[in-house]
Coordinates of C-alpha atoms in Angstrom, one line a residue:
Chain A
M1 CA 0.5 12.6 16.2
K2 CA 2.2 15.8 15.0
L3 CA 5.2 17.4 16.6
G4 CA 5.4 21.2 17.0
E5 CA 8.7 23.0 16.6
L6 CA 9.2 23.4 20.4
E7 CA 8.1 19.8 21.1
K8 CA 10.7 18.6 18.6
L9 CA 13.4 20.7 20.3
V10 CA 12.5 19.6 23.8
L11 CA 12.4 15.9 22.6
N12 CA 15.8 16.3 21.1
Y13 CA 17.0 17.9 24.4
F14 CA 15.8 14.8 26.3
W15 CA 17.6 12.5 23.9
E16 CA 20.8 14.2 25.0
V17 CA 20.3 14.6 28.8
D18 CA 19.1 11.8 31.1
T19 CA 16.4 13.7 33.1
A20 CA 15.3 17.2 33.7
D21 CA 12.5 19.1 35.3
A22 CA 10.5 22.0 33.7
K23 CA 12.8 24.7 35.2
E24 CA 15.9 23.1 33.8
V25 CA 14.3 22.8 30.3
Y26 CA 13.1 26.4 30.6
A27 CA 16.7 27.5 31.5
Q28 CA 18.0 25.7 28.4
F29 CA 15.6 27.3 26.0
K30 CA 15.1 30.7 27.6
K31 CA 18.1 32.2 25.8
Q32 CA 17.5 30.5 22.5
R33 CA 13.7 31.0 22.1
G34 CA 12.4 33.1 25.0
G35 CA 9.0 32.1 26.1
T36 CA 7.7 31.3 29.5
L37 CA 8.0 28.5 32.1
N38 CA 4.3 27.8 31.5
T39 CA 4.9 27.2 27.8
I40 CA 7.6 24.7 28.6
Q41 CA 5.4 23.0 31.2
S42 CA 2.5 22.6 28.8
T43 CA 5.0 21.3 26.1
L44 CA 6.3 18.7 28.6
D45 CA 2.8 17.7 29.5
R46 CA 1.9 17.3 25.8
L47 CA 5.0 15.2 25.1
F48 CA 4.1 13.1 28.2
K49 CA 0.5 12.5 26.9
K50 CA 1.8 11.5 23.5
G51 CA 3.9 8.9 25.2
L52 CA 7.2 10.4 24.1
L53 CA 8.3 11.4 27.7
K54 CA 8.0 9.6 31.0
R55 CA 7.8 11.4 34.3
E56 CA 8.3 10.8 38.0
K57 CA 7.1 13.0 40.8
E58 CA 10.0 14.5 42.8
S59 CA 8.7 16.5 45.8
Y60 CA 6.4 19.1 44.2
A61 CA 7.6 18.9 40.6
F62 CA 7.9 16.2 37.9
R63 CA 11.2 15.0 36.5
Y64 CA 10.9 14.1 32.9
M65 CA 12.9 11.7 30.7
A66 CA 12.6 10.3 27.2
S67 CA 10.5 7.2 27.0
K68 CA 12.8 5.7 24.3
K69 CA 16.2 6.4 23.0
R70 CA 16.3 8.4 19.7
K71 CA 17.4 5.5 17.4
Q72 CA 15.0 3.1 19.0
F73 CA 12.1 5.5 18.7
I74 CA 12.8 6.3 15.1
G75 CA 13.4 2.6 14.3
E76 CA 10.0 1.6 15.8
L77 CA 8.2 4.4 14.1
V78 CA 9.6 3.3 10.7
K79 CA 8.3 -0.2 11.4
D80 CA 5.0 1.2 12.6
V81 CA 4.5 3.3 9.5
T82 CA 4.8 0.2 7.3
K83 CA 2.1 -1.7 9.4
D84 CA -0.8 0.7 9.1
F85 CA -2.4 -1.0 6.2
T86 CA -2.1 -4.6 7.3
H87 CA -5.2 -6.7 6.6
E88 CA -7.0 -8.1 9.6
N89 CA -6.8 -11.6 8.1
E90 CA -3.2 -11.1 6.8
D91 CA -1.4 -13.1 9.5
S92 CA -1.7 -16.5 7.8
L93 CA -1.0 -15.1 4.4
F94 CA 1.7 -12.9 5.7
T95 CA 3.5 -16.0 7.0
A96 CA 3.8 -17.2 3.4
F97 CA 5.4 -13.9 2.5
A98 CA 7.6 -13.9 5.5
S99 CA 8.6 -17.4 4.9
L100 CA 10.0 -16.4 1.5
S101 CA 12.2 -14.1 3.5
D102 CA 13.2 -16.8 5.8
E103 CA 14.2 -19.1 2.9
F104 CA 16.5 -16.3 1.7
N105 CA 19.6 -18.0 3.2
D106 CA 23.2 -18.5 2.0
T107 CA 22.2 -20.9 -0.7
H108 CA 19.7 -18.5 -2.1
I109 CA 22.3 -15.7 -2.0
K110 CA 24.9 -17.9 -3.8
K111 CA 22.4 -18.8 -6.4
L112 CA 21.7 -15.1 -7.2
E113 CA 25.4 -14.2 -7.0
K114 CA 26.0 -16.9 -9.6
L115 CA 23.3 -15.5 -11.8
I116 CA 24.9 -12.0 -11.6
N117 CA 28.4 -13.4 -12.3
D118 CA 27.1 -15.4 -15.3
Y119 CA 25.5 -12.2 -16.6
K120 CA 28.8 -10.3 -16.2
L121 CA 30.7 -13.1 -17.9
N122 CA 28.4 -13.2 -20.9
K123 CA 28.6 -9.4 -21.1
S124 CA 32.4 -9.4 -21.1
K125 CA 32.4 -12.1 -23.8
E126 CA 30.0 -10.1 -25.9
E127 CA 32.2 -7.0 -25.6
L128 CA 35.3 -9.0 -26.7
Chain B
M1 CA -41.0 2.2 1.5
I2 CA -39.0 4.7 -0.7
T3 CA -40.1 5.8 -4.1
G4 CA -38.6 7.8 -6.9
I5 CA -34.9 8.8 -7.2
G6 CA -33.9 7.4 -3.8
A7 CA -35.3 4.0 -4.6
Y8 CA -33.6 4.2 -8.0
I9 CA -30.2 4.8 -6.3
I10 CA -30.6 2.0 -3.7
N11 CA -31.8 -0.5 -6.3
M12 CA -28.9 0.4 -8.5
I13 CA -26.5 -0.2 -5.6
T14 CA -28.1 -3.6 -5.2
I15 CA -27.7 -4.4 -8.9
M16 CA -24.1 -3.1 -8.7
A17 CA -23.4 -5.4 -5.8
L18 CA -24.6 -8.4 -7.7
G19 CA -22.6 -7.4 -10.7
I20 CA -19.5 -7.0 -8.6
F21 CA -20.1 -10.3 -7.0
L22 CA -20.2 -12.2 -10.3
S23 CA -17.2 -10.2 -11.8
V24 CA -15.1 -10.9 -8.7
I25 CA -15.7 -14.7 -9.1
V26 CA -14.8 -14.6 -12.8
V27 CA -11.7 -12.4 -12.5
S28 CA -10.5 -14.4 -9.4
L29 CA -10.7 -17.6 -11.5
Y30 CA -8.9 -15.9 -14.4
F31 CA -6.2 -14.6 -12.0
K32 CA -5.9 -18.0 -10.2
F33 CA -5.0 -19.7 -13.5
N34 CA -2.9 -16.9 -14.9
A35 CA -1.0 -15.5 -12.0
K36 CA 2.1 -17.5 -13.0
N37 CA 2.1 -15.6 -16.4
Q38 CA 3.5 -12.5 -14.7
K39 CA 7.0 -13.5 -15.9
S40 CA 5.8 -13.4 -19.6
Y41 CA 4.9 -9.7 -19.5
A42 CA 7.0 -6.6 -19.2
A43 CA 6.4 -5.0 -15.7
K44 CA 4.5 -2.0 -17.1
T45 CA 2.2 -4.3 -19.2
Y46 CA 1.4 -6.5 -16.3
Q47 CA 0.7 -3.5 -14.1
N48 CA -2.0 -2.5 -16.7
I49 CA -3.4 -6.0 -16.6
L50 CA -3.6 -5.8 -12.8
W51 CA -5.3 -2.4 -13.0
S52 CA -7.8 -4.0 -15.5
M53 CA -8.5 -6.9 -13.1
V54 CA -9.2 -4.7 -10.0
S55 CA -11.3 -2.1 -11.8
L56 CA -13.3 -4.6 -13.9
P57 CA -15.7 -5.7 -11.1
W58 CA -16.5 -2.0 -10.3
I59 CA -17.0 -1.1 -14.0
M60 CA -19.1 -4.2 -14.6
G61 CA -21.2 -3.4 -11.5
I62 CA -21.8 0.1 -12.7
V63 CA -22.6 -1.1 -16.3
A64 CA -25.1 -3.7 -15.0
A65 CA -26.8 -1.0 -12.8
I66 CA -27.0 1.5 -15.7
L67 CA -28.3 -1.1 -18.2
L68 CA -31.0 -2.4 -15.8
A69 CA -31.9 1.0 -14.4
F70 CA -32.0 3.3 -17.3
F71 CA -33.0 1.1 -20.1
D72 CA -35.7 -0.9 -18.2
N73 CA -38.8 1.0 -18.9
E74 CA -41.8 0.3 -21.1
L75 CA -40.5 2.3 -24.1
N76 CA -37.1 0.8 -24.2
S77 CA -37.2 -2.5 -22.4
W78 CA -34.5 -5.2 -22.5
Q79 CA -37.4 -7.5 -22.0
N80 CA -38.2 -7.1 -25.7
I81 CA -34.7 -8.0 -26.7
I82 CA -33.6 -10.6 -24.1
P83 CA -36.4 -12.0 -22.0
G84 CA -35.7 -12.0 -18.3
I85 CA -33.5 -8.9 -18.3
H86 CA -35.5 -6.4 -16.3
W87 CA -35.8 -5.2 -12.7
H88 CA -39.3 -5.1 -11.2
H89 CA -40.4 -1.7 -9.7
I90 CA -36.9 -0.1 -9.8
D91 CA -38.5 3.1 -8.6
E92 CA -39.7 1.4 -5.4
F93 CA -37.6 0.2 -2.5
Y94 CA -38.9 -1.7 0.6
Y95 CA -36.7 -1.7 3.7
K96 CA -38.0 -5.1 4.8
S97 CA -37.1 -6.9 1.7
W98 CA -34.0 -8.9 0.6
H99 CA -33.1 -5.7 -1.4
G100 CA -33.0 -3.9 2.0
I101 CA -30.7 -6.4 3.6
L102 CA -28.4 -6.5 0.6
G103 CA -28.4 -2.7 0.3
V104 CA -27.6 -2.3 4.0
L105 CA -24.8 -4.9 3.7
V106 CA -23.3 -3.3 0.6
V107 CA -23.5 0.3 1.9
G108 CA -22.3 -0.8 5.3
F109 CA -19.3 -2.6 3.7
V110 CA -18.4 0.4 1.6
I111 CA -18.6 2.8 4.5
F112 CA -16.6 0.5 6.8
A113 CA -13.9 0.0 4.1
F114 CA -13.8 3.8 3.4
V115 CA -13.7 4.8 7.1
K116 CA -11.1 2.1 7.9
S117 CA -8.8 3.2 5.1
A118 CA -9.3 6.9 5.9
V119 CA -8.3 6.3 9.6
N120 CA -5.3 4.3 8.6
L121 CA -4.3 6.9 6.0
F122 CA -4.7 9.7 8.6
K123 CA -2.5 7.8 11.2
N124 CA 0.0 6.9 8.5
I125 CA 0.4 10.6 7.3
Q126 CA 0.8 11.7 10.9
K127 CA 3.5 9.2 11.6
I128 CA 5.3 10.2 8.4
N129 CA 5.1 13.9 9.5
V130 CA 6.7 12.9 12.8
L131 CA 9.4 11.0 10.9
K132 CA 9.9 14.1 8.7
S133 CA 10.2 16.3 11.8
L134 CA 12.8 14.0 13.4
S135 CA 15.0 13.6 10.3
H136 CA 17.6 15.7 8.6
L137 CA 16.8 17.1 5.2
E138 CA 19.5 15.7 2.9
S139 CA 18.2 17.2 -0.3
D140 CA 15.0 18.6 -1.7
N141 CA 13.1 15.3 -1.4
T142 CA 15.3 13.1 0.8
Y143 CA 15.2 12.8 4.5
L144 CA 17.9 11.0 6.6
L145 CA 16.6 9.1 9.6
D146 CA 18.9 8.3 12.5
T147 CA 18.3 4.6 13.2
D148 CA 20.3 1.4 12.8
N149 CA 17.6 -0.4 10.8
P150 CA 18.7 -0.5 7.2
M151 CA 15.8 1.0 5.3
A152 CA 15.0 3.2 2.3
F153 CA 11.4 4.0 1.5
V154 CA 9.0 6.5 0.1
G155 CA 6.4 7.9 2.5
G156 CA 3.5 10.2 1.7
Y157 CA 0.9 10.1 -1.0
I158 CA 0.3 13.5 -2.6
K159 CA 3.8 14.9 -2.1
P160 CA 5.8 11.7 -1.4
K161 CA 9.3 12.0 0.1
V162 CA 12.2 9.6 0.3
F163 CA 13.4 8.4 3.7
I164 CA 16.7 6.6 4.1
T165 CA 18.2 5.5 7.4
T166 CA 21.7 6.0 8.6
G167 CA 21.8 2.2 9.0
M168 CA 21.3 1.8 5.3
K169 CA 23.6 4.7 4.3
E170 CA 26.5 3.5 6.3
Q171 CA 26.5 0.1 4.8
L172 CA 26.4 1.0 1.2
N173 CA 29.1 2.6 -1.0
S174 CA 28.3 5.8 -2.9
E175 CA 27.4 3.9 -6.1
Q176 CA 25.0 1.6 -4.3
L177 CA 23.5 4.5 -2.5
E178 CA 22.9 6.3 -5.8
I179 CA 21.2 3.2 -7.1
V180 CA 18.9 3.0 -4.1
L181 CA 18.0 6.7 -4.3
L182 CA 17.4 6.6 -8.0
H183 CA 15.0 3.7 -7.4
E184 CA 13.2 5.6 -4.7
Y185 CA 13.0 8.8 -6.8
E186 CA 11.3 6.8 -9.5
H187 CA 8.7 5.8 -6.9
V188 CA 8.3 9.5 -6.1
R189 CA 8.0 10.5 -9.7
C190 CA 5.4 7.9 -10.4
K191 CA 3.5 8.5 -7.1
D192 CA 3.6 4.8 -6.5
S193 CA 2.5 5.1 -2.9
L194 CA -0.8 6.7 -4.1
K195 CA -1.2 4.1 -6.8
K196 CA -0.7 1.3 -4.3
L197 CA -3.3 2.9 -2.0
I198 CA -5.9 3.2 -4.8
F199 CA -5.1 -0.3 -6.0
R200 CA -5.7 -1.6 -2.5
L201 CA -9.0 0.2 -2.2
L202 CA -10.2 -1.2 -5.6
S203 CA -9.0 -4.7 -4.7
S204 CA -10.9 -4.7 -1.4
V205 CA -13.9 -6.4 -3.1
Y206 CA -11.8 -9.5 -3.6
L207 CA -11.8 -12.2 -1.0
G208 CA -8.7 -12.1 1.3
K209 CA -6.3 -14.4 -0.5
T210 CA -6.9 -13.1 -4.0
S211 CA -6.8 -9.5 -2.8
I212 CA -3.4 -10.0 -1.2
K213 CA -2.0 -11.9 -4.2
L214 CA -3.2 -9.1 -6.5
Q215 CA -1.5 -6.6 -4.3
S216 CA 1.7 -8.7 -4.1
A217 CA 1.7 -8.9 -7.9
M218 CA 1.2 -5.1 -8.2
N219 CA 4.0 -4.5 -5.6
L220 CA 6.4 -6.7 -7.7
S221 CA 5.5 -4.9 -10.9
I222 CA 5.9 -1.5 -9.4
E223 CA 9.3 -2.4 -8.0
Q224 CA 10.4 -3.9 -11.3
C225 CA 9.4 -0.7 -13.1
A226 CA 11.4 1.4 -10.6
D227 CA 14.4 -1.0 -11.1
N228 CA 14.1 -0.6 -14.8
A229 CA 14.1 3.2 -14.6
V230 CA 17.4 3.0 -12.8
T231 CA 18.9 1.3 -15.8
S232 CA 18.5 4.5 -17.8
K233 CA 21.0 6.2 -15.5
I234 CA 23.2 3.3 -14.4
S235 CA 24.2 1.4 -17.5
D236 CA 25.8 -1.6 -15.7
I237 CA 22.8 -3.6 -14.8
S238 CA 24.8 -6.1 -12.7
K239 CA 25.6 -3.2 -10.3
I240 CA 21.9 -2.7 -9.8
A241 CA 21.3 -6.4 -9.2
E242 CA 24.2 -6.6 -6.8
T243 CA 22.8 -3.6 -4.8
L244 CA 19.4 -5.4 -4.6
L245 CA 21.1 -8.5 -3.3
K246 CA 23.2 -6.5 -0.8
V247 CA 20.1 -4.6 0.5
K248 CA 18.2 -7.8 0.8
S249 CA 21.0 -9.4 2.8
L250 CA 21.1 -6.4 5.1
L251 CA 17.3 -6.6 5.6
N252 CA 17.5 -10.3 6.3
Q253 CA 20.0 -9.6 9.1
T254 CA 17.4 -7.5 11.0
S255 CA 15.3 -9.5 13.4
D256 CA 11.9 -8.2 12.4
K257 CA 11.0 -9.2 8.8
K258 CA 7.3 -8.6 9.0
Y259 CA 7.0 -5.5 7.1
D260 CA 3.9 -4.7 5.1
T261 CA 4.6 -3.4 1.6
T262 CA 1.3 -1.9 0.7
A263 CA 1.5 1.5 2.3
L264 CA 5.1 2.2 1.2
C265 CA 7.4 1.7 -1.6
H266 CA 10.7 0.4 -0.2
Y267 CA 13.9 -0.9 -1.5
G268 CA 14.7 -4.6 -1.2
F269 CA 11.5 -6.3 -0.1
D270 CA 9.6 -7.6 -3.0
E271 CA 10.7 -10.9 -4.2
I272 CA 14.3 -10.1 -5.0
E273 CA 14.9 -13.1 -7.1
H274 CA 12.1 -12.1 -9.6
R275 CA 13.5 -8.5 -9.6
I276 CA 17.1 -9.7 -10.3
R277 CA 16.0 -12.1 -13.0
Y278 CA 13.9 -9.4 -14.6
L279 CA 16.9 -7.0 -14.6
L280 CA 19.4 -9.5 -16.0
L281 CA 17.3 -11.5 -18.5
P282 CA 15.8 -10.0 -21.7
E283 CA 12.6 -8.1 -21.1
P284 CA 9.5 -10.2 -21.8
Q285 CA 7.7 -9.2 -25.0
K286 CA 4.1 -10.4 -24.5
T287 CA 1.8 -7.5 -25.2
F288 CA -1.3 -6.4 -23.3
P289 CA -4.1 -8.9 -24.1
I290 CA -6.5 -6.2 -25.3
F291 CA -8.6 -8.6 -27.3
L292 CA -9.0 -11.1 -24.4
I293 CA -9.8 -8.3 -21.9
S294 CA -12.3 -6.7 -24.3
I295 CA -14.0 -10.1 -24.8
I296 CA -14.1 -10.7 -21.1
S297 CA -15.5 -7.2 -20.5
L298 CA -18.2 -7.6 -23.1
V299 CA -19.2 -11.1 -21.8
L300 CA -19.1 -9.9 -18.2
A301 CA -21.2 -6.8 -19.0
F302 CA -24.0 -9.0 -20.4
S303 CA -23.5 -11.8 -17.7
C304 CA -23.6 -9.3 -14.8
T305 CA -26.7 -7.7 -16.1
Y306 CA -28.4 -11.1 -16.7
F307 CA -27.1 -12.5 -13.4
A308 CA -28.5 -9.5 -11.4
A309 CA -31.9 -9.7 -13.1
S310 CA -32.0 -13.5 -12.8
A311 CA -30.9 -13.5 -9.1
H312 CA -33.6 -10.8 -8.5
H313 CA -36.3 -13.0 -10.2
F314 CA -35.1 -16.2 -8.5
I315 CA -35.2 -14.6 -5.0
E316 CA -38.5 -12.8 -5.6
Y317 CA -40.0 -16.1 -6.9
T318 CA -38.6 -18.1 -4.0
L319 CA -39.8 -15.6 -1.4
S320 CA -43.2 -15.1 -2.9

């Protein structure tokens, strides 16, 4: 999935307004970029097909809205990017890796803090 | 039936598969009993050992295939030197033979692994492009992502870029932020994402558990090297260790901890305790075991060739 320049602008617009139809979006971008209503309509359709916008029929036209809030969308994409290379059989093995994280509790933090403080202490003694 | 160069190639693939199979068993056993030794080596040295481990089966497979294919003729036969080392009718290949089944399995596996990786790579690059287009360019190589998740990572393979989230930036002071960015720039400089990808492809011949353990060991070495590189700019090592600990604590506060570390190089995931200890304690001095690896390679080259020829004879004899 790649976002074109106009798609990016339209998506950003929807992250600022609640909902809009094609005419409202066109009105917003007409002065900035020119273009036609058709261009805006096809851009909205592409964003809808990519799952980035939702739409509801209102009389003869669609009203569009962002399918996710900006921070939520980017946050999920960041997580998604890291999962593309997961092994099929990784679940059980991954639990072991994740459990290491789970074990990283206050005791663990204190142990590492002590290690760092001991290092600082030794360094300052050496300097004296 | 295929004859000539086509048969040569398919028979060589079969020999290669047998060579890889034996090497994988030997190297897996070596790794199983030596994985704990990672602490005895400097990160860069251990990285080289891991590269040797993942490339050895491929090299040994190719060596066995070359030895059996090109030196197995009447003029220059291994048969005269070591009885049993030869491959019957290397210029003939029958589809309906065990060679055929093995050949199809090997070629199928290689194509499957390649296509799967290529699809994942393509999707990953596209998502990184979307992230890039939705972020603010902070500097030449650094993109700021507007999300609360505290993250800093390198994305992309040929021209990798650093991504840092507002969630991470807001919770670190300027010195800590500099340490995180220096660490990530080192990943960019070394093209670590690409290295990880190649390492993953090479290690795909290992069975699940060993493959993942090898990758985890490589991840740790790569992170330790990047941490080490920061020490050349930030002389107070304790500050780097404190930053690692802080980032780890921030990450632990997020609900979803199940990140995969293979595709990306990111700050604060890989066995923080090992990394902090590696920073604070004197660097291990054990050198690259060149003698041992050379011996293993030589023995494996002979064993793989012999194993491929013996397996060939055994199966032919059993089926005849």
